[in-house]
mmCIF file of C-alpha atoms and ligand atoms in Angstrom:
data_model
loop_
_atom_site.group_PDB
_atom_site.id
_atom_site.type_symbol
_atom_site.label_atom_id
_atom_site.label_comp_id
_atom_site.label_asym_id
_atom_site.label_seq_id
_atom_site.Cartn_x
_atom_site.Cartn_y
_atom_site.Cartn_z
ATOM 1 C CA MET A 1 0.000 0.000 0.000
ATOM 2 C CA PRO A 2 1.397 3.501 -0.767
ATOM 3 C CA ALA A 3 2.544 5.397 2.354
ATOM 4 C CA ASN A 4 -0.027 8.156 1.781
ATOM 5 C CA ARG A 5 -2.934 5.671 1.869
ATOM 6 C CA ARG A 6 -2.975 4.429 5.414
ATOM 7 C CA CYS A 7 -5.529 1.661 5.963
ATOM 8 C CA ILE A 8 -7.239 1.379 9.302
ATOM 9 C CA ASP A 9 -9.550 -1.556 9.722
ATOM 10 C CA ILE A 10 -12.464 -0.424 11.849
ATOM 11 C CA GLY A 11 -14.726 -3.349 11.171
ATOM 12 C CA SER A 12 -16.798 -4.771 8.359
ATOM 13 C CA ASP A 13 -19.992 -2.998 9.467
ATOM 14 C CA TYR A 14 -18.327 0.365 9.012
ATOM 15 C CA ASN A 15 -17.053 -0.793 5.620
ATOM 16 C CA LYS A 16 -20.562 -1.719 4.510
ATOM 17 C CA VAL A 17 -22.115 1.516 5.781
ATOM 18 C CA MET A 18 -19.504 3.693 4.113
ATOM 19 C CA SER A 19 -19.674 1.898 0.771
ATOM 20 C CA SER A 20 -23.472 2.045 0.716
ATOM 21 C CA GLN A 21 -23.279 5.804 1.373
ATOM 22 C CA ASN A 22 -20.722 6.103 -1.423
ATOM 23 C CA SER A 23 -18.468 8.331 0.712
ATOM 24 C CA PRO A 24 -15.611 9.890 -1.318
ATOM 25 C CA THR A 25 -13.423 10.587 1.692
ATOM 26 C CA THR A 26 -11.949 7.313 2.961
ATOM 27 C CA VAL A 27 -10.484 4.365 1.113
ATOM 28 C CA LEU A 28 -10.729 1.228 3.208
ATOM 29 C CA GLU A 29 -8.546 -1.553 1.866
ATOM 30 C CA PRO A 30 -8.830 -5.201 2.856
ATOM 31 C CA LYS A 31 -6.534 -6.334 5.638
ATOM 32 C CA GLN A 32 -3.539 -8.341 4.475
ATOM 33 C CA ASP A 33 -4.095 -12.123 4.724
ATOM 34 C CA LEU A 34 -2.599 -13.793 7.764
ATOM 35 C CA ALA A 35 0.597 -15.679 6.906
ATOM 36 C CA LYS A 36 -0.111 -19.237 5.724
ATOM 37 C CA ALA A 37 1.433 -22.216 7.490
ATOM 38 C CA PRO A 38 4.484 -23.375 5.515
ATOM 39 C CA PRO A 39 4.019 -26.491 3.336
ATOM 40 C CA MET A 40 5.048 -29.661 5.144
ATOM 41 C CA TYR A 41 6.883 -32.689 3.773
ATOM 42 C CA GLN A 42 6.763 -36.353 4.741
ATOM 43 C CA VAL A 43 10.116 -38.093 4.905
ATOM 44 C CA VAL A 44 9.528 -41.608 3.557
ATOM 45 C CA LEU A 45 11.688 -44.748 3.680
ATOM 46 C CA LEU A 46 11.440 -47.191 0.764
ATOM 47 C CA ASN A 47 11.809 -50.942 0.991
ATOM 48 C CA ASP A 48 14.566 -52.920 -0.700
ATOM 49 C CA ASP A 49 15.712 -56.533 -0.512
ATOM 50 C CA TYR A 50 19.196 -55.976 0.928
ATOM 51 C CA THR A 51 19.313 -53.414 3.741
ATOM 52 C CA PRO A 52 19.313 -55.271 7.081
ATOM 53 C CA MET A 53 16.232 -54.711 9.229
ATOM 54 C CA GLU A 54 18.451 -53.797 12.171
ATOM 55 C CA PHE A 55 20.084 -51.009 10.150
ATOM 56 C CA VAL A 56 16.687 -49.501 9.280
ATOM 57 C CA VAL A 57 15.693 -49.577 12.960
ATOM 58 C CA LEU A 58 18.955 -47.778 13.801
ATOM 59 C CA VAL A 59 18.234 -45.103 11.140
ATOM 60 C CA LEU A 60 14.769 -44.460 12.558
ATOM 61 C CA GLN A 61 16.205 -44.080 16.070
ATOM 62 C CA LYS A 62 19.235 -41.999 15.080
ATOM 63 C CA PHE A 63 17.671 -39.558 12.579
ATOM 64 C CA PHE A 64 13.999 -39.509 13.514
ATOM 65 C CA GLY A 65 14.135 -39.800 17.308
ATOM 66 C CA LYS A 66 12.015 -42.948 17.431
ATOM 67 C CA GLY A 67 12.158 -45.397 20.334
ATOM 68 C CA ARG A 68 13.138 -48.977 19.547
ATOM 69 C CA GLU A 69 9.529 -50.238 19.573
ATOM 70 C CA GLN A 70 8.156 -47.569 17.263
ATOM 71 C CA ALA A 71 11.211 -47.782 14.993
ATOM 72 C CA THR A 72 10.626 -51.537 14.642
ATOM 73 C CA GLN A 73 6.936 -50.977 13.786
ATOM 74 C CA ILE A 74 7.800 -48.442 11.073
ATOM 75 C CA MET A 75 10.560 -50.682 9.648
ATOM 76 C CA LEU A 76 8.119 -53.637 9.460
ATOM 77 C CA LYS A 77 5.507 -51.465 7.748
ATOM 78 C CA VAL A 78 8.067 -50.446 5.112
ATOM 79 C CA HIS A 79 9.180 -54.072 4.725
ATOM 80 C CA ARG A 80 5.585 -55.298 4.206
ATOM 81 C CA GLU A 81 3.992 -52.379 2.345
ATOM 82 C CA GLY A 82 6.919 -50.954 0.385
ATOM 83 C CA LYS A 83 7.153 -47.557 2.079
ATOM 84 C CA GLY A 84 6.487 -45.778 5.343
ATOM 85 C CA VAL A 85 6.558 -42.296 6.868
ATOM 86 C CA CYS A 86 9.393 -41.497 9.295
ATOM 87 C CA GLY A 87 8.245 -37.943 10.126
ATOM 88 C CA VAL A 88 6.721 -34.706 8.772
ATOM 89 C CA TYR A 89 8.808 -31.509 8.643
ATOM 90 C CA PRO A 90 9.179 -28.120 6.926
ATOM 91 C CA LYS A 91 10.983 -28.378 3.572
ATOM 92 C CA ASP A 92 14.554 -27.575 4.645
ATOM 93 C CA ILE A 93 14.484 -29.956 7.608
ATOM 94 C CA ALA A 94 12.942 -32.767 5.525
ATOM 95 C CA SER A 95 15.582 -32.240 2.838
ATOM 96 C CA THR A 96 18.418 -32.359 5.379
ATOM 97 C CA LYS A 97 17.073 -35.610 6.871
ATOM 98 C CA VAL A 98 16.863 -37.214 3.421
ATOM 99 C CA GLU A 99 20.483 -36.237 2.708
ATOM 100 C CA LEU A 100 21.735 -37.491 6.095
ATOM 101 C CA VAL A 101 19.937 -40.835 5.789
ATOM 102 C CA CYS A 102 21.063 -41.429 2.188
ATOM 103 C CA SER A 103 24.683 -40.612 2.982
ATOM 104 C CA PHE A 104 24.629 -42.751 6.164
ATOM 105 C CA ALA A 105 23.252 -45.687 4.140
ATOM 106 C CA MET A 106 25.898 -45.210 1.418
ATOM 107 C CA GLN A 107 28.717 -45.066 3.987
ATOM 108 C CA HIS A 108 27.529 -48.464 5.201
ATOM 109 C CA GLN A 109 27.068 -49.751 1.642
ATOM 110 C CA HIS A 110 23.339 -50.336 1.977
ATOM 111 C CA PRO A 111 20.937 -49.419 -0.860
ATOM 112 C CA LEU A 112 18.370 -47.874 1.511
ATOM 113 C CA GLN A 113 16.348 -45.106 -0.213
ATOM 114 C CA CYS A 114 14.804 -42.129 1.551
ATOM 115 C CA VAL A 115 12.640 -39.508 -0.192
ATOM 116 C CA MET A 116 10.409 -36.534 0.690
ATOM 117 C CA GLU A 117 6.811 -35.911 -0.428
ATOM 118 C CA GLU A 118 4.727 -32.768 0.040
ATOM 119 C CA THR A 119 1.778 -33.486 2.340
HETATM 120 N N1 TYC B 1 13.297 -55.652 3.221
HETATM 121 C C1 TYC B 1 14.518 -55.576 4.006
HETATM 122 C C2 TYC B 1 14.951 -56.978 4.385
HETATM 123 O O1 TYC B 1 14.200 -57.935 4.257
HETATM 124 C C3 TYC B 1 14.295 -54.727 5.263
HETATM 125 C C4 TYC B 1 14.006 -53.292 4.981
HETATM 126 C C5 TYC B 1 13.039 -52.630 5.694
HETATM 127 C C6 TYC B 1 14.751 -52.588 4.022
HETATM 128 C C7 TYC B 1 12.767 -51.294 5.470
HETATM 129 C C8 TYC B 1 14.498 -51.238 3.776
HETATM 130 O O2 TYC B 1 13.284 -49.265 4.312
HETATM 131 C C9 TYC B 1 13.514 -50.608 4.515
HETATM 132 N N2 TYC B 1 16.176 -57.093 4.891
#
């Protein structure tokens, strides 16, 4: 908004009254929208035939803060269904987790795949 057109929101009733009277004096502009929540991303592990189950459980504990029980449940879901969600994060955090998991898997010579998907 230009600096010489200050906008004071004094309520929708006043807006309606003034527009119906066709007043030339005051321009009432709509309030700016409230900021939207940032888009969120699921970090997803994919199944493969070679990565040891124990390694996947370790990944879920180390990078996603899961306890051993929950990590085992998620690993088994991935093993049976082909993929599973490790966590949901803003874009930059999800991207960092994907990179950390992929590089950890490569260091250990496992083909484990980790990807992100917008929710
Ligand atoms: N399918 C693997 C096996 O039988 C285990 C596994 C689970 C691999 C989850 C990857 O994201 C994965 N050893």
